[in-house]
Coordinates of C-alpha atoms and ligand atoms in Angstrom, one line a residue:
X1060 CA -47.5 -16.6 41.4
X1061 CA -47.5 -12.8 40.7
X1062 CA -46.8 -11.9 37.6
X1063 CA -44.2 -8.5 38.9
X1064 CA -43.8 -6.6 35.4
X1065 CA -47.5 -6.8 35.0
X1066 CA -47.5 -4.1 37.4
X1067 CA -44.6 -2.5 36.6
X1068 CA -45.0 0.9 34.5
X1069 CA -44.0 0.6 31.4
X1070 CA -42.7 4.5 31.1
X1071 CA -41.0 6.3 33.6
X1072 CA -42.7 9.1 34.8
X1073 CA -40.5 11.6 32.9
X1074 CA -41.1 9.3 29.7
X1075 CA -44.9 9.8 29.9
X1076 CA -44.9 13.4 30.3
X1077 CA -42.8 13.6 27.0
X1078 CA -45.3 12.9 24.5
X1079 CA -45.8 9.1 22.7
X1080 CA -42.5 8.4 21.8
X1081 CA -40.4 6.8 25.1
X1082 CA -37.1 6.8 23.1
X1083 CA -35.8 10.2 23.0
X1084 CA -33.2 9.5 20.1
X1085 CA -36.4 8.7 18.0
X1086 CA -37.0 11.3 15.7
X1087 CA -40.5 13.3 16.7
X1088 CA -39.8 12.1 20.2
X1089 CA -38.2 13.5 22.8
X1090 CA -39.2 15.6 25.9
X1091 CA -41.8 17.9 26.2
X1092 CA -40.8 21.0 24.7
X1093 CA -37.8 19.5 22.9
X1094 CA -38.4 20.4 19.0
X1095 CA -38.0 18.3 16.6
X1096 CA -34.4 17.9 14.6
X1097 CA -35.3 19.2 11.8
X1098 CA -33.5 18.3 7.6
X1099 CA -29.6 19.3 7.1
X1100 CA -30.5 22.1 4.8
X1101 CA -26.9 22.0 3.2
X1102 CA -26.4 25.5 3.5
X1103 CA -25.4 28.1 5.6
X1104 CA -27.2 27.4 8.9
X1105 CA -29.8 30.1 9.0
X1106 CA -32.4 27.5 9.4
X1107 CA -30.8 25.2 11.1
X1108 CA -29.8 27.7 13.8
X1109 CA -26.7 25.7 14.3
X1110 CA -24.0 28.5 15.1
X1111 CA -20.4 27.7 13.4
X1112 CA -17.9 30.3 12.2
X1113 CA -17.2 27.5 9.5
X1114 CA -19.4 27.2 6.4
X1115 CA -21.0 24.0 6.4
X1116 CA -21.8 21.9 3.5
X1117 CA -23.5 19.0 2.5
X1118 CA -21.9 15.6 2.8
X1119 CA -20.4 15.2 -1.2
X1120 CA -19.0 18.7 -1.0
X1121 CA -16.7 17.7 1.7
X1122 CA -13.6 15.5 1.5
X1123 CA -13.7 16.1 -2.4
X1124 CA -14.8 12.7 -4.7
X1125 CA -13.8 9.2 -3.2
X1126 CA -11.3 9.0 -6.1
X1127 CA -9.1 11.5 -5.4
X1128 CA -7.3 9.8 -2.5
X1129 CA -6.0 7.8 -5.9
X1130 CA -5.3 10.7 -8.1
X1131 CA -1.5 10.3 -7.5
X1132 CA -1.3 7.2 -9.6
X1133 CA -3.2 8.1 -12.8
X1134 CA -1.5 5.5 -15.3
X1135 CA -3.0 2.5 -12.9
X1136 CA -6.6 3.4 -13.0
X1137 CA -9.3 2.5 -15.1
X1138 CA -10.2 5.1 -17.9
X1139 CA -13.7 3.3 -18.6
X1140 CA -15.3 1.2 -16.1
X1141 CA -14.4 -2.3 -18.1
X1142 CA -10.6 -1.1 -19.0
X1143 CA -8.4 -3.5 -18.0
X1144 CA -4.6 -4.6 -18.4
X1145 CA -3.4 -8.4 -19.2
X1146 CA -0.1 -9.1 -18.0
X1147 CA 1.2 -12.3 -20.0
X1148 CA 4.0 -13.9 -17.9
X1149 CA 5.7 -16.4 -20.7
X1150 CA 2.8 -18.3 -22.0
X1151 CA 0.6 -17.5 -19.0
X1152 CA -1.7 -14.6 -19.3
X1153 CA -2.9 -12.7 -16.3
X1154 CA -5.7 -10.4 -15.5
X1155 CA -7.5 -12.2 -18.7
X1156 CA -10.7 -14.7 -18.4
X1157 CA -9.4 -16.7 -16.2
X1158 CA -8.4 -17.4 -12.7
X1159 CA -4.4 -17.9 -12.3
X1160 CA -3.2 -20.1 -9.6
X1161 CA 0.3 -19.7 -8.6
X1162 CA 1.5 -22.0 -6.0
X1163 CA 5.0 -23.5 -4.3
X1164 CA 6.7 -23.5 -1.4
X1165 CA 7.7 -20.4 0.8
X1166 CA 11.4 -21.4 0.2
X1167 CA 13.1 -23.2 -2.3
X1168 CA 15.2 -25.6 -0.2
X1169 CA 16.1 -29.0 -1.9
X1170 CA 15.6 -29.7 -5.5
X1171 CA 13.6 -32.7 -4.4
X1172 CA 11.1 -30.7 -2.7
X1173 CA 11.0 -28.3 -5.6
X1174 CA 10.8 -30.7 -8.5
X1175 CA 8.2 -33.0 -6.3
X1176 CA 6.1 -29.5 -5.4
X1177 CA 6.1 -28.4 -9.6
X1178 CA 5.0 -31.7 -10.6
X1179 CA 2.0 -31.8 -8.0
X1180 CA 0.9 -28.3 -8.8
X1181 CA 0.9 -28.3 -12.2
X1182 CA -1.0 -31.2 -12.4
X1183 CA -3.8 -29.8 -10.0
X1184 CA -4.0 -26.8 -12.2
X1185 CA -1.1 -24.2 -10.9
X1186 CA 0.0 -22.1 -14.2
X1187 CA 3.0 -20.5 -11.9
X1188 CA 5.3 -21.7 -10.0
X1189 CA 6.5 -19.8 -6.6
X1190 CA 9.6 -20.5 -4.4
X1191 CA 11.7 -17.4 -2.5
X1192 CA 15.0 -17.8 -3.2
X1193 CA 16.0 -14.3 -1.5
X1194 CA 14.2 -14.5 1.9
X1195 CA 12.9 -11.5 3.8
X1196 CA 12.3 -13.1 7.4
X1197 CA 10.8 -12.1 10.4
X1198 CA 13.6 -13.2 12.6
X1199 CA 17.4 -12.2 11.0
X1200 CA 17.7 -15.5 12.6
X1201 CA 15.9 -17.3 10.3
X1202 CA 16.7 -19.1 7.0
X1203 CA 17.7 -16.0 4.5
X1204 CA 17.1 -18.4 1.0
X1205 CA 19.3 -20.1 -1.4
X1206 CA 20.2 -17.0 -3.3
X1207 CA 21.4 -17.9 -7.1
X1208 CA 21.2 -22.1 -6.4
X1209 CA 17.3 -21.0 -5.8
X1210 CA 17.1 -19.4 -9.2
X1211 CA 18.9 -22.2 -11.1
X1212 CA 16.5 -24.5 -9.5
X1213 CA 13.5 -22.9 -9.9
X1214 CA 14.3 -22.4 -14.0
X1215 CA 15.1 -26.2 -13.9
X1216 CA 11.3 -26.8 -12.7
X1217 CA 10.7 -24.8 -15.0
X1218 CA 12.1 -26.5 -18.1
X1219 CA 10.9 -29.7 -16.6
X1220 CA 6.5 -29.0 -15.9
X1221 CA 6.3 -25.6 -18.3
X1222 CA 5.2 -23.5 -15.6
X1223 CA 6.5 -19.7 -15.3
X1224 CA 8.6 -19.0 -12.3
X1225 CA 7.5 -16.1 -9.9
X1226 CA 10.5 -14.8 -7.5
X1227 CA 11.2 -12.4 -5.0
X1228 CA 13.6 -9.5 -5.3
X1229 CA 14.7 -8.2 -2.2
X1230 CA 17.6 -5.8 -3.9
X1231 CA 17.6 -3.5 -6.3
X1232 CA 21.6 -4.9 -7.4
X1233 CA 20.1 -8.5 -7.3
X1234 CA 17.1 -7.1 -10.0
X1235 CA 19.1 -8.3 -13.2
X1236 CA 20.3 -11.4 -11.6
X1237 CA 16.6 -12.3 -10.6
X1238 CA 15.4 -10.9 -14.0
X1239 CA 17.1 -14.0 -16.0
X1240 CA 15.9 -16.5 -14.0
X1241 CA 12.0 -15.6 -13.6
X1242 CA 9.2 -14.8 -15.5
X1243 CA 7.8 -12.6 -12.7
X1244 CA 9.5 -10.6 -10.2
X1245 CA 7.9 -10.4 -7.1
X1246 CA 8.4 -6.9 -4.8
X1247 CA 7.5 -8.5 -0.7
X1248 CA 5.0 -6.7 1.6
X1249 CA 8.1 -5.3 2.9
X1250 CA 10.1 -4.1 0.2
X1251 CA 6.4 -2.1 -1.2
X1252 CA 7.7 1.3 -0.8
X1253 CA 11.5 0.8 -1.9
X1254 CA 10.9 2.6 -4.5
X1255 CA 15.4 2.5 -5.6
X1256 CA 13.8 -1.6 -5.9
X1257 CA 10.6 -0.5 -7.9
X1258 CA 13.0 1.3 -10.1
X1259 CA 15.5 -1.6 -10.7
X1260 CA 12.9 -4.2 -11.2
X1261 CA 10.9 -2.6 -13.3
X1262 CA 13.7 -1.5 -15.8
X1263 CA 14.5 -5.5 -16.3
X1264 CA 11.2 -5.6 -18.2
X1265 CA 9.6 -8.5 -16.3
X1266 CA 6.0 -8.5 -15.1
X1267 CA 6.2 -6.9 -11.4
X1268 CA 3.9 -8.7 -8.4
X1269 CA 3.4 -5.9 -6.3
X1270 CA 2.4 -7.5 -2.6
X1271 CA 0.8 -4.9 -0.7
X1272 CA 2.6 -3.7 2.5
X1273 CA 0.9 -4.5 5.6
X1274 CA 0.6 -1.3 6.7
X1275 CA -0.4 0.5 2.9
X1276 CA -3.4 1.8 2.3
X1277 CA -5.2 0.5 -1.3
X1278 CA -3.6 4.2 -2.5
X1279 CA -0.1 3.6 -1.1
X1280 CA -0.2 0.6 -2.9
X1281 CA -1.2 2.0 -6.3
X1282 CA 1.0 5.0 -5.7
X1283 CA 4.0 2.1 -5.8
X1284 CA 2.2 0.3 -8.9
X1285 CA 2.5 4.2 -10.7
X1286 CA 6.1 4.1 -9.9
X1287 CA 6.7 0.9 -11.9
X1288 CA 4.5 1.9 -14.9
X1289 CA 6.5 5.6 -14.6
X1290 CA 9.7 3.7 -15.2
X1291 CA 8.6 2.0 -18.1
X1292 CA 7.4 -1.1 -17.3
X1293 CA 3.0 -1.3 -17.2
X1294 CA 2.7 -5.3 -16.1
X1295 CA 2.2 -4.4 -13.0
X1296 CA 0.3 -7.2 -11.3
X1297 CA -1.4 -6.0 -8.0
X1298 CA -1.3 -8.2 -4.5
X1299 CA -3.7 -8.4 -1.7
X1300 CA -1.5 -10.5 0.8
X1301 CA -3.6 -9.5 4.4
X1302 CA -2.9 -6.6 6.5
X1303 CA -2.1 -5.5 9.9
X1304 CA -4.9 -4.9 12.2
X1305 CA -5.7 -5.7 16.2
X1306 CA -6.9 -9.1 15.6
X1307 CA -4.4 -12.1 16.5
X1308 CA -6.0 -14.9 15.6
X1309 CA -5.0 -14.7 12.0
X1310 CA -1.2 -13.9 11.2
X1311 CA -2.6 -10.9 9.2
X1312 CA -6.4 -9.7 8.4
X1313 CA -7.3 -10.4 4.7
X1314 CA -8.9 -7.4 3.4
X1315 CA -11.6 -8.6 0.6
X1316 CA -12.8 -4.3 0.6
X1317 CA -9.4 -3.4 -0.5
X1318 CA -9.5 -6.1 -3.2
X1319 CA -12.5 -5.0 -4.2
X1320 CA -11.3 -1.5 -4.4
X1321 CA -8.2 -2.3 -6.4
X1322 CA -10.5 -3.8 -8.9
X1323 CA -13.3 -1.0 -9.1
X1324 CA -10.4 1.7 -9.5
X1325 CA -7.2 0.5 -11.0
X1326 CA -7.3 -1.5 -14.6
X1327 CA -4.1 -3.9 -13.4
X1328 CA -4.8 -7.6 -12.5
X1329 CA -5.7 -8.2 -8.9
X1330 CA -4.1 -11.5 -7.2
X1331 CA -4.8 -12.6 -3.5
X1332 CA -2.6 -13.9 -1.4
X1333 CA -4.5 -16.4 0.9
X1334 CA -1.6 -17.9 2.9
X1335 CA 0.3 -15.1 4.2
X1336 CA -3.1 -13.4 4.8
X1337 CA -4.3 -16.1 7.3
X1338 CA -1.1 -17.9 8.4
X1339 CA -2.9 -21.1 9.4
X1340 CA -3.7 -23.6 6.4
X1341 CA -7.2 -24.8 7.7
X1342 CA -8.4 -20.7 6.6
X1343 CA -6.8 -20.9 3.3
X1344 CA -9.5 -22.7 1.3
X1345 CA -12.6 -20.5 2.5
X1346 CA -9.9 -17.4 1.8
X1347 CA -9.4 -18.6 -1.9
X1348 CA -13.0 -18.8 -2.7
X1349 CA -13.5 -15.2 -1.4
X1350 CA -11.2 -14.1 -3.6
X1351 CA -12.6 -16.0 -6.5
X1352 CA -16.6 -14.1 -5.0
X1353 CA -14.9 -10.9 -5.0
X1354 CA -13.3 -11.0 -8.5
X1355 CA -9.5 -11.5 -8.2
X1356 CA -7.8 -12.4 -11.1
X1357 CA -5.9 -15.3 -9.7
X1358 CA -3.8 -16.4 -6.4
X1359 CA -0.4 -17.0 -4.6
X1360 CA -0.8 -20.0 -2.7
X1361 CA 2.3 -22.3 -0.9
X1362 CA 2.3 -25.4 -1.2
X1363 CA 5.2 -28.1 0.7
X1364 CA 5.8 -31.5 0.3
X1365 CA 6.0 -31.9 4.3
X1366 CA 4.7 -28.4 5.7
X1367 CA 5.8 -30.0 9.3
X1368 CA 9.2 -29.8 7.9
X1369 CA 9.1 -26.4 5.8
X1370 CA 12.3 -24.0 6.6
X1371 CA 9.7 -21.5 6.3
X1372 CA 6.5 -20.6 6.6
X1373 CA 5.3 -24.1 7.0
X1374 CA 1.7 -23.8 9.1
X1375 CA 0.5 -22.2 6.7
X1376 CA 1.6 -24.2 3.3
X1377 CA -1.0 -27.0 2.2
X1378 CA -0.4 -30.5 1.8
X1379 CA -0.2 -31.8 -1.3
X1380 CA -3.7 -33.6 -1.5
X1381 CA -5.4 -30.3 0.5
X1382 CA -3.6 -28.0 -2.9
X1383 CA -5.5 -31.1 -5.0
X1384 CA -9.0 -30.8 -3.0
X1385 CA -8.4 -26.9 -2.7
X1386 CA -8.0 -26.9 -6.4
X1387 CA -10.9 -29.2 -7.0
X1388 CA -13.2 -27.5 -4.9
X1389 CA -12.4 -23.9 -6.3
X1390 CA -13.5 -25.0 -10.1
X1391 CA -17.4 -24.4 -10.0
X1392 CA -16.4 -21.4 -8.0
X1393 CA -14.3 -20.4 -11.2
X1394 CA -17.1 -20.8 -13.2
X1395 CA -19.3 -19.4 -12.2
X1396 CA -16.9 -16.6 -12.1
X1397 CA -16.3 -16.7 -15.6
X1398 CA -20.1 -16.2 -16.4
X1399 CA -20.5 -13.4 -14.4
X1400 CA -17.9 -11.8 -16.2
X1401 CA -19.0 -12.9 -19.5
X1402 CA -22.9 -11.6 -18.4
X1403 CA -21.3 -8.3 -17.2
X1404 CA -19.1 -7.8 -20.4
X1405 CA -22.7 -8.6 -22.6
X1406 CA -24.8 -6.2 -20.4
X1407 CA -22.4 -3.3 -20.7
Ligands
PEP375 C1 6.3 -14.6 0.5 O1 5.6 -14.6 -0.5 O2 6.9 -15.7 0.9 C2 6.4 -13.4 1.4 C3 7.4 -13.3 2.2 O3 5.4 -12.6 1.2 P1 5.1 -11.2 1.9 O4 6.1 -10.3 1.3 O5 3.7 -10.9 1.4 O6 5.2 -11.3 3.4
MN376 MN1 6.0 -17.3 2.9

């Protein structure tokens, strides 16, 4: 048999007659009589022979520093590269050495599955306790929360496994109300830029969980965190719960940069929010040891006694024994956490 690209040219015609280099984007290739391209000489073109009526300018002089898209929100960032803010949320501390898991259903629903869900938690490791009691839905259709019999429940889980209670807020009239019932007020991905809500929560004096909205930037979100600490209130406590993006096959797309971001620039604890960032429980393990990789202070994770049976939010809430293997399997991942911090704090 003939072997055909034996015979074949290897360089078009054209190609050979430019020189040694067949690809023209290589640099020192090209066609015959095409110079080479030569160094950006950062200045004002003379060189270059590039014609603009526009001074140009070398890469760092344009845009400004990489920092100033957070200048707006100068009481959240770090003043020293290992500054950093510990929110304590009753006995609980958060943003410190070690790696908070809160965890509970989407909804409180029954005290059964409250009490039963504490119980588990707590004894897998959980240090918080979540449950909505005021529901923003995606449907107005949907199951809206238990209002005030929430709250009472949730502070009688409390009182019965010691964990703090985290809660969302959804009005800035319900903020007191909220305020005597939890030990952190949580502001939803949708209520981010309400900033008549920021206001309200933040002058109760309880620790804020700021979820980022889906569709903030890392600076949106820290311009929201500002408006907390400007009314007072610095336990802020910063949320990374997924964001909107073209891909469907998760219900939002986690975004581990903008964690990483929030910790590099702001000194306030960084949470992740695994389940509302994948929407399908089978992702939520791998998305909880990123988190733990990529430096978060801790996690919001739900948790249902029957997830087939959740009023909300249910494909995405673990099992009780997946929270106990999740758990399990995070710990060397928390340690080895903990030494990296401890060998960064001793290098610096
Ligand atoms: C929730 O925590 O149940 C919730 C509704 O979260 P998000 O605001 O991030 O959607
Ligand atoms: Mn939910």
């Amino acid at each position: 048999m003939t072997d055909e690209s034996q015979n074949r040219p290897l360089l078009s015609e054209r190609q050979q007659s430019a020189g040694s280099c067949a690809d023209p984007l290589v640099r020192g290739g090209g066609y015959q009589g095409q110079r080479e391209i030569p160094p950006f000489d950062g200045g004002d073109g003379a060189e270059t022979g590039i014609v603009s009526g526009v001074p140009q300018r070398s890469g760092a002089q344009v845009g400004g520093g990489w920092k100033d898209q957070f200048a707006d929100s100068p009481d959240v960032l770090k003043e020293t590269p290992d500054q950093k803010t510990v929110v304590w949320a009753g006995n609980v501390a958060i943003g410190g050495d070690a790696f908070v898991t809160m965890a509970g259903p989407c909804s409180v629903e029954t005290e059964r599955q409250l009490m039963e869900t504490a119980e588990r938690v707590v004894a897998a490791g959980a240090r918080v306790l979540r449950g909505g009691a005021f529901k923003p839905r995606r449907s107005p259709y949907a199951f809206q929360g238990l209002g005030l019999d929430g709250l009472k429940l949730l502070a009688s889980a409390r009182a019965a496994t010691g964990l703090a209670v985290v809660t969302e807020v959804m009005a800035a009239s319900d903020a007191p109300l909220v305020a005597e019932y939890a030990d952190i007020l949580q502001i939803g991905s949708r209520s981010m830029e309400n900033y008549a809500l920021l206001e309200a929560a933040a002058k109760t004096g309880r620790p804020i969980l700021l979820k980022r909205g889906m569709v903030a930037t890392v600076a949106d979100l820290l311009r929201s965190a500002q408006c907390v600490v400007s009314y007072g209130n610095p336990n802020v406590i910063l949320c990374e719960r997924g964001i909107r993006t073209f891909e469907t096959s998760t219900r939002n797309t986690f975004d581990v940069c903008g964690l990483v971001v929030m910790k590099e620039v702001s000194r306030l604890p960084v949470i992740a929010d695994p389940s509302h960032a994948a929407g399908r429980r089978s992702l939520i393990p791998a998305l909880a040891r990123s988190a733990v990789a990529a430096g978060a202070d801790g996690q919001i994770v739900e948790v249902h006694p029957h997830p087939d049976q959740a009023w909300s939010d249910g494909e995405q809430s673990l099992t009780f024994a997946e929270f106990d293997t999740m758990m399990a399997d995070l710990a060397p991942w928390c340690e080895l956490r903990a030494a990296c911090n401890y060998a960064m704090e001793t290098v610096a």
